[in-house]
Amino acid sequence: MAVLLTRNFGRHALVWAIAVMLALGGLAFFERQNLTRELAVKSATLHRLASQRADQHDAHLTSLSAIFVAGGVERQDLLLDVAATITRFYPRITSVNVVPYDLSQPAIETPPGLSVQARERVIALGRRSTGALQIQEMPDLPDHYLLVKRTPNSEAAQHGLALVIDARALIATDDPFWRSPAVSLRLATPDGQTALIGQPTSPETGFSKPLGSVSQPLVFETSLAVGLSDVLPPQKVLAVIALVTTLFLLAASGFRQRARTKEAESRARLSAQETRLAHASRVNAMGEMASGMAHELAQPLTAILSQAQAGRHLARRGDVARLGSVLD
């Protein structure tokens, strides 16, 4: 009995363990799908926001260029007033600069200004421009990039109008999802070779798409390092184990009740069969008894009949002497 109980307990424990593992596997798959879906939705939202912000830079450069062309260096106060307003309302634009191709000419800059290396890069980008805006990472300021427009926007241009943009602020968001250590962001130059912020994303699960800005098609990438604790949160794991255990106990109780019912039905059928057999046995015994009684009654009756028939025969013959012994 003890061996049987131990064997049953071991079998039930194995079934329970398998059920728990299957349930946890389903939970992990479901959580991973949720995380991947959430990353895609959040990434698309932030991508649209960053694209809209980048498009605003084009409008700023257009208005600043028009003001500079109209007022020139002599009315740089007009450009500086507009630049101060822009940097106040759009803090991701850290400075506005007008750099002459001839470095002996005065430049117009908002604090903190540009280094010599940055000015040379602005000039190179302005000269390279054929009308489209030029973009390149800052040579001496991490997480920032230059957006350069030649001014006036023609072959006669003698100045480069540059915005210094904080790439990290460009994709800044209050969404707590992006503060998770498992989530990473990367913003790279249009060729994807130079990262303005972040590191190369994991190919396992992520989002990669250039910003929807013609002038600043920066490559926006996100990724999610899915760990065991992400797909199997402790609270949900405990809840799943409790649920599986409850269902297992209910199922086991149901099976035991069903087994008891079947056993009772089997015993009832067996008892009915035994009752029928006992009845048949009694009927058979009664038949045998009746047969024996009939036999015992038939013998003397047969003898009486035989003697009576013999007596009748002797009476017809008139043999009275022998008739008496037959009747006796």
Tab-separated table of C-alpha atoms in Angstrom:
chain	number	residue	atom	x	y	z
A	1	MET	CA	0.000	0.000	0.000
A	2	ALA	CA	2.799	2.406	0.901
A	3	VAL	CA	4.591	1.643	-2.368
A	4	LEU	CA	1.377	2.265	-4.317
A	5	LEU	CA	0.798	5.600	-2.573
A	6	THR	CA	4.385	6.663	-3.224
A	7	ARG	CA	4.072	5.708	-6.888
A	8	ASN	CA	0.804	7.642	-7.265
A	9	PHE	CA	2.275	10.705	-5.556
A	10	GLY	CA	5.326	10.640	-7.834
A	11	ARG	CA	3.146	10.366	-10.930
A	12	HIS	CA	0.928	13.248	-9.822
A	13	ALA	CA	3.975	15.396	-8.982
A	14	LEU	CA	5.412	14.752	-12.442
A	15	VAL	CA	2.150	15.715	-14.136
A	16	TRP	CA	1.967	18.864	-12.002
A	17	ALA	CA	5.567	19.817	-12.878
A	18	ILE	CA	4.919	19.330	-16.590
A	19	ALA	CA	1.764	21.465	-16.377
A	20	VAL	CA	3.674	24.235	-14.566
A	21	MET	CA	6.485	24.202	-17.148
A	22	LEU	CA	4.011	24.390	-20.023
A	23	ALA	CA	2.167	27.261	-18.348
A	24	LEU	CA	5.410	29.167	-17.693
A	25	GLY	CA	6.474	28.575	-21.294
A	26	GLY	CA	3.176	30.060	-22.462
A	27	LEU	CA	3.645	33.011	-20.091
A	28	ALA	CA	7.172	33.642	-21.401
A	29	PHE	CA	5.980	33.541	-25.016
A	30	PHE	CA	3.054	35.851	-24.249
A	31	GLU	CA	5.240	38.335	-22.331
A	32	ARG	CA	7.866	38.359	-25.075
A	33	GLN	CA	5.211	39.043	-27.692
A	34	ASN	CA	3.844	41.862	-25.542
A	35	LEU	CA	7.301	43.396	-25.075
A	36	THR	CA	8.074	43.188	-28.790
A	37	ARG	CA	4.706	44.706	-29.668
A	38	GLU	CA	5.112	47.458	-27.081
A	39	LEU	CA	8.617	48.255	-28.361
A	40	ALA	CA	7.283	48.566	-31.916
A	41	VAL	CA	4.437	50.872	-30.846
A	42	LYS	CA	6.596	53.030	-28.575
A	43	SER	CA	9.363	53.223	-31.195
A	44	ALA	CA	6.947	54.285	-33.929
A	45	THR	CA	5.518	57.001	-31.656
A	46	LEU	CA	8.936	58.369	-30.709
A	47	HIS	CA	10.067	58.124	-34.334
A	48	ARG	CA	7.151	60.329	-35.440
A	49	LEU	CA	7.869	62.818	-32.653
A	50	ALA	CA	11.568	63.057	-33.555
A	51	SER	CA	10.696	63.420	-37.249
A	52	GLN	CA	8.364	66.320	-36.477
A	53	ARG	CA	11.038	67.997	-34.370
A	54	ALA	CA	13.603	67.570	-37.137
A	55	ASP	CA	11.240	69.142	-39.680
A	56	GLN	CA	11.011	72.231	-37.463
A	57	HIS	CA	14.734	72.812	-37.949
A	58	ASP	CA	14.190	73.336	-41.678
A	59	ALA	CA	11.710	76.125	-40.967
A	60	HIS	CA	14.100	77.741	-38.473
A	61	LEU	CA	16.954	77.739	-40.973
A	62	THR	CA	14.724	79.164	-43.702
A	63	SER	CA	13.555	82.072	-41.519
A	64	LEU	CA	17.066	82.736	-40.147
A	65	SER	CA	18.536	82.719	-43.648
A	66	ALA	CA	15.911	85.216	-44.852
A	67	ILE	CA	16.646	87.531	-41.914
A	68	PHE	CA	20.403	87.332	-42.489
A	69	VAL	CA	20.100	87.971	-46.220
A	70	ALA	CA	17.885	90.994	-45.495
A	71	GLY	CA	19.967	92.516	-42.692
A	72	GLY	CA	23.447	91.142	-43.188
A	73	VAL	CA	26.154	91.447	-40.585
A	74	GLU	CA	25.173	95.085	-39.986
A	75	ARG	CA	21.772	94.034	-38.595
A	76	GLN	CA	22.915	90.910	-36.822
A	77	ASP	CA	20.801	92.017	-33.866
A	78	LEU	CA	17.712	90.959	-35.813
A	79	LEU	CA	19.092	87.479	-36.378
A	80	LEU	CA	20.320	87.190	-32.785
A	81	ASP	CA	16.890	88.146	-31.412
A	82	VAL	CA	15.202	85.445	-33.481
A	83	ALA	CA	17.973	82.972	-32.604
A	84	ALA	CA	17.507	83.672	-28.881
A	85	THR	CA	13.786	82.999	-29.211
A	86	ILE	CA	14.424	79.765	-31.070
A	87	THR	CA	16.947	78.465	-28.533
A	88	ARG	CA	14.636	79.429	-25.671
A	89	PHE	CA	11.588	77.607	-27.022
A	90	TYR	CA	13.545	74.767	-28.656
A	91	PRO	CA	16.329	73.943	-26.164
A	92	ARG	CA	17.567	71.058	-28.310
A	93	ILE	CA	18.987	73.779	-30.617
A	94	THR	CA	21.968	74.728	-28.482
A	95	SER	CA	23.322	77.500	-30.711
A	96	VAL	CA	22.758	79.397	-33.968
A	97	ASN	CA	25.818	80.413	-35.964
A	98	VAL	CA	26.589	82.245	-39.194
A	99	VAL	CA	30.134	81.444	-40.295
A	100	PRO	CA	31.734	83.360	-43.209
A	101	TYR	CA	33.722	81.360	-45.708
A	102	ASP	CA	36.425	83.963	-45.240
A	103	LEU	CA	37.486	83.479	-41.621
A	104	SER	CA	38.837	87.018	-41.519
A	105	GLN	CA	35.245	88.242	-41.652
A	106	PRO	CA	33.190	88.436	-38.433
A	107	ALA	CA	30.942	85.536	-37.492
A	108	ILE	CA	27.577	85.717	-35.794
A	109	GLU	CA	27.208	83.218	-32.967
A	110	THR	CA	24.992	82.569	-29.993
A	111	PRO	CA	26.612	81.158	-26.866
A	112	PRO	CA	28.475	78.914	-26.463
A	113	GLY	CA	29.683	79.496	-30.027
A	114	LEU	CA	31.790	77.179	-32.197
A	115	SER	CA	35.338	75.945	-31.973
A	116	VAL	CA	37.759	76.552	-34.825
A	117	GLN	CA	37.363	72.943	-35.939
A	118	ALA	CA	33.576	73.261	-35.909
A	119	ARG	CA	33.729	76.478	-37.954
A	120	GLU	CA	35.892	74.796	-40.547
A	121	ARG	CA	33.380	71.961	-40.758
A	122	VAL	CA	30.515	74.458	-41.228
A	123	ILE	CA	32.424	76.111	-44.070
A	124	ALA	CA	33.158	72.754	-45.693
A	125	LEU	CA	29.510	71.710	-45.480
A	126	GLY	CA	28.316	75.082	-46.804
A	127	ARG	CA	30.632	74.911	-49.777
A	128	ARG	CA	29.591	71.315	-50.469
A	129	SER	CA	25.917	72.202	-50.482
A	130	THR	CA	24.111	72.470	-53.796
A	131	GLY	CA	20.931	73.725	-52.149
A	132	ALA	CA	20.072	70.901	-49.803
A	133	LEU	CA	20.807	71.089	-46.098
A	134	GLN	CA	23.976	69.361	-44.917
A	135	ILE	CA	24.260	67.294	-41.766
A	136	GLN	CA	27.271	65.975	-39.871
A	137	GLU	CA	28.255	65.150	-36.317
A	138	MET	CA	29.946	67.820	-34.225
A	139	PRO	CA	33.720	67.308	-34.191
A	140	ASP	CA	34.218	68.257	-30.536
A	141	LEU	CA	30.813	67.958	-28.862
A	142	PRO	CA	29.409	64.480	-28.205
A	143	ASP	CA	25.718	63.779	-28.839
A	144	HIS	CA	25.384	66.854	-31.080
A	145	TYR	CA	25.282	67.402	-34.807
A	146	LEU	CA	25.512	70.299	-37.242
A	147	LEU	CA	22.734	71.226	-39.654
A	148	VAL	CA	24.141	73.633	-42.238
A	149	LYS	CA	22.495	75.767	-44.892
A	150	ARG	CA	24.414	77.990	-47.289
A	151	THR	CA	23.217	81.587	-47.277
A	152	PRO	CA	22.068	82.944	-49.538
A	153	ASN	CA	21.039	79.598	-50.992
A	154	SER	CA	22.837	80.096	-54.305
A	155	GLU	CA	26.247	79.737	-55.867
A	156	ALA	CA	27.009	83.244	-54.608
A	157	ALA	CA	26.784	82.148	-50.990
A	158	GLN	CA	29.569	83.449	-48.730
A	159	HIS	CA	28.274	82.187	-45.391
A	160	GLY	CA	27.218	78.973	-43.781
A	161	LEU	CA	24.228	79.118	-41.447
A	162	ALA	CA	24.502	76.359	-38.851
A	163	LEU	CA	22.335	74.990	-36.093
A	164	VAL	CA	24.003	72.938	-33.389
A	165	ILE	CA	21.405	70.349	-32.337
A	166	ASP	CA	21.435	68.143	-29.283
A	167	ALA	CA	20.638	64.694	-30.680
A	168	ARG	CA	19.714	63.334	-27.259
A	169	ALA	CA	17.165	66.119	-26.751
A	170	LEU	CA	15.809	65.446	-30.235
A	171	ILE	CA	14.525	62.062	-29.100
A	172	ALA	CA	13.851	62.996	-25.469
A	173	THR	CA	10.543	61.771	-24.060
A	174	ASP	CA	8.774	61.558	-20.712
A	175	ASP	CA	7.569	58.029	-21.403
A	176	PRO	CA	8.934	55.825	-18.546
A	177	PHE	CA	9.214	52.932	-21.012
A	178	TRP	CA	12.472	54.389	-22.346
A	179	ARG	CA	14.020	54.589	-18.875
A	180	SER	CA	14.102	50.810	-18.596
A	181	PRO	CA	17.700	49.478	-18.578
A	182	ALA	CA	16.605	46.765	-21.007
A	183	VAL	CA	15.728	49.354	-23.667
A	184	SER	CA	18.364	51.054	-25.794
A	185	LEU	CA	18.155	53.928	-28.253
A	186	ARG	CA	20.505	54.824	-31.074
A	187	LEU	CA	20.513	57.788	-33.405
A	188	ALA	CA	23.071	57.608	-36.202
A	189	THR	CA	24.101	59.714	-39.167
A	190	PRO	CA	22.196	59.031	-42.417
A	191	ASP	CA	24.823	56.544	-43.569
A	192	GLY	CA	24.334	54.652	-40.313
A	193	GLN	CA	28.075	54.514	-39.690
A	194	THR	CA	28.448	57.139	-36.945
A	195	ALA	CA	26.328	56.966	-33.819
A	196	LEU	CA	25.321	60.336	-32.432
A	197	ILE	CA	23.911	58.644	-29.343
A	198	GLY	CA	23.684	55.043	-28.217
A	199	GLN	CA	25.355	51.865	-29.327
A	200	PRO	CA	24.551	49.420	-32.137
A	201	THR	CA	21.256	47.751	-31.380
A	202	SER	CA	20.770	44.054	-30.869
A	203	PRO	CA	19.459	42.252	-33.952
A	204	GLU	CA	17.327	40.066	-31.694
A	205	THR	CA	14.398	42.448	-31.402
A	206	GLY	CA	14.291	46.085	-32.420
A	207	PHE	CA	13.153	48.915	-34.643
A	208	SER	CA	15.206	50.701	-37.304
A	209	LYS	CA	14.005	53.468	-39.573
A	210	PRO	CA	15.325	56.839	-40.848
A	211	LEU	CA	13.585	59.908	-39.508
A	212	GLY	CA	10.848	61.199	-41.772
A	213	SER	CA	12.750	64.410	-42.470
A	214	VAL	CA	14.195	65.095	-45.897
A	215	SER	CA	17.017	67.208	-44.504
A	216	GLN	CA	17.827	65.008	-41.498
A	217	PRO	CA	17.211	61.349	-42.351
A	218	LEU	CA	18.999	60.263	-39.194
A	219	VAL	CA	18.750	56.540	-38.582
A	220	PHE	CA	16.570	55.938	-35.532
A	221	GLU	CA	17.095	52.527	-33.921
A	222	THR	CA	15.766	50.898	-30.795
A	223	SER	CA	16.256	47.502	-29.243
A	224	LEU	CA	15.124	45.528	-26.264
A	225	ALA	CA	17.402	43.124	-24.404
A	226	VAL	CA	14.856	40.562	-23.280
A	227	GLY	CA	15.967	38.874	-20.071
A	228	LEU	CA	14.515	36.050	-18.042
A	229	SER	CA	12.983	38.453	-15.523
A	230	ASP	CA	11.266	40.313	-18.391
A	231	VAL	CA	9.475	37.276	-19.801
A	232	LEU	CA	8.942	35.637	-16.400
A	233	PRO	CA	8.076	38.413	-13.915
A	234	PRO	CA	8.192	36.947	-10.383
A	235	GLN	CA	4.668	38.051	-9.460
A	236	LYS	CA	3.169	36.575	-12.607
A	237	VAL	CA	5.203	33.386	-12.177
A	238	LEU	CA	3.794	32.934	-8.667
A	239	ALA	CA	0.294	33.671	-9.934
A	240	VAL	CA	0.665	31.115	-12.748
A	241	ILE	CA	2.009	28.454	-10.375
A	242	ALA	CA	-0.865	29.108	-7.950
A	243	LEU	CA	-3.401	28.946	-10.773
A	244	VAL	CA	-1.945	25.733	-12.222
A	245	THR	CA	-1.817	24.152	-8.760
A	246	THR	CA	-5.437	25.098	-8.076
A	247	LEU	CA	-6.589	23.741	-11.428
A	248	PHE	CA	-4.498	20.608	-10.924
A	249	LEU	CA	-6.029	19.976	-7.511
A	250	LEU	CA	-9.519	20.578	-8.855
A	251	ALA	CA	-8.848	18.236	-11.778
A	252	ALA	CA	-7.357	15.598	-9.481
A	253	SER	CA	-10.361	15.891	-7.169
A	254	GLY	CA	-12.678	15.573	-10.148
A	255	PHE	CA	-10.837	12.513	-11.408
A	256	ARG	CA	-10.930	10.928	-7.956
A	257	GLN	CA	-14.654	11.630	-7.678
A	258	ARG	CA	-15.191	10.182	-11.126
A	259	ALA	CA	-13.163	7.103	-10.177
A	260	ARG	CA	-15.241	6.696	-7.024
A	261	THR	CA	-18.439	6.998	-9.034
A	262	LYS	CA	-17.230	4.406	-11.553
A	263	GLU	CA	-16.149	2.123	-8.706
A	264	ALA	CA	-19.562	2.472	-7.047
A	265	GLU	CA	-21.292	1.782	-10.355
A	266	SER	CA	-19.053	-1.254	-10.877
A	267	ARG	CA	-19.830	-2.525	-7.388
A	268	ALA	CA	-23.547	-1.990	-8.022
A	269	ARG	CA	-23.348	-3.924	-11.289
A	270	LEU	CA	-21.381	-6.706	-9.589
A	271	SER	CA	-23.885	-6.831	-6.727
A	272	ALA	CA	-26.766	-7.029	-9.216
A	273	GLN	CA	-25.014	-9.852	-11.037
A	274	GLU	CA	-24.409	-11.667	-7.764
A	275	THR	CA	-28.069	-11.213	-6.846
A	276	ARG	CA	-29.159	-12.649	-10.180
A	277	LEU	CA	-26.762	-15.561	-9.776
A	278	ALA	CA	-28.044	-16.266	-6.246
A	279	HIS	CA	-31.619	-16.144	-7.507
A	280	ALA	CA	-30.769	-18.495	-10.369
A	281	SER	CA	-29.032	-20.797	-7.898
A	282	ARG	CA	-32.085	-20.847	-5.657
A	283	VAL	CA	-34.386	-21.471	-8.624
A	284	ASN	CA	-32.132	-24.326	-9.741
A	285	ALA	CA	-32.085	-25.826	-6.258
A	286	MET	CA	-35.853	-25.580	-6.103
A	287	GLY	CA	-36.101	-27.315	-9.468
A	288	GLU	CA	-33.834	-30.095	-8.289
A	289	MET	CA	-35.903	-30.461	-5.112
A	290	ALA	CA	-39.155	-30.584	-7.088
A	291	SER	CA	-37.650	-33.178	-9.425
A	292	GLY	CA	-36.602	-35.351	-6.474
A	293	MET	CA	-40.026	-35.070	-4.871
A	294	ALA	CA	-41.686	-35.970	-8.141
A	295	HIS	CA	-39.433	-38.990	-8.442
A	296	GLU	CA	-40.154	-40.091	-4.888
A	297	LEU	CA	-43.902	-39.726	-5.429
A	298	ALA	CA	-43.891	-41.361	-8.856
A	299	GLN	CA	-42.396	-44.666	-7.638
A	300	PRO	CA	-45.129	-45.691	-5.162
A	301	LEU	CA	-47.835	-44.381	-7.462
A	302	THR	CA	-46.429	-46.436	-10.312
A	303	ALA	CA	-46.324	-49.538	-8.081
A	304	ILE	CA	-49.952	-48.950	-7.008
A	305	LEU	CA	-50.989	-48.488	-10.632
A	306	SER	CA	-49.223	-51.694	-11.682
A	307	GLN	CA	-50.867	-53.716	-8.874
A	308	ALA	CA	-54.279	-52.226	-9.676
A	309	GLN	CA	-53.916	-53.123	-13.342
A	310	ALA	CA	-52.854	-56.708	-12.343
A	311	GLY	CA	-55.858	-56.977	-10.028
A	312	ARG	CA	-58.214	-55.919	-12.795
A	313	HIS	CA	-56.651	-58.498	-15.071
A	314	LEU	CA	-57.056	-61.319	-12.462
A	315	ALA	CA	-60.633	-60.198	-11.744
A	316	ARG	CA	-61.563	-60.577	-15.419
A	317	ARG	CA	-60.077	-64.079	-15.368
A	318	GLY	CA	-61.910	-64.967	-12.200
A	319	ASP	CA	-58.709	-65.881	-10.399
A	320	VAL	CA	-59.946	-64.857	-6.970
A	321	ALA	CA	-57.294	-66.720	-5.053
A	322	ARG	CA	-54.459	-64.700	-6.525
A	323	LEU	CA	-56.471	-61.477	-6.449
A	324	GLY	CA	-56.180	-61.209	-2.711
A	325	SER	CA	-52.363	-61.198	-2.709
A	326	VAL	CA	-52.350	-58.456	-5.383
A	327	LEU	CA	-54.720	-56.275	-3.398
A	328	ASP	CA	-52.656	-56.848	-0.263
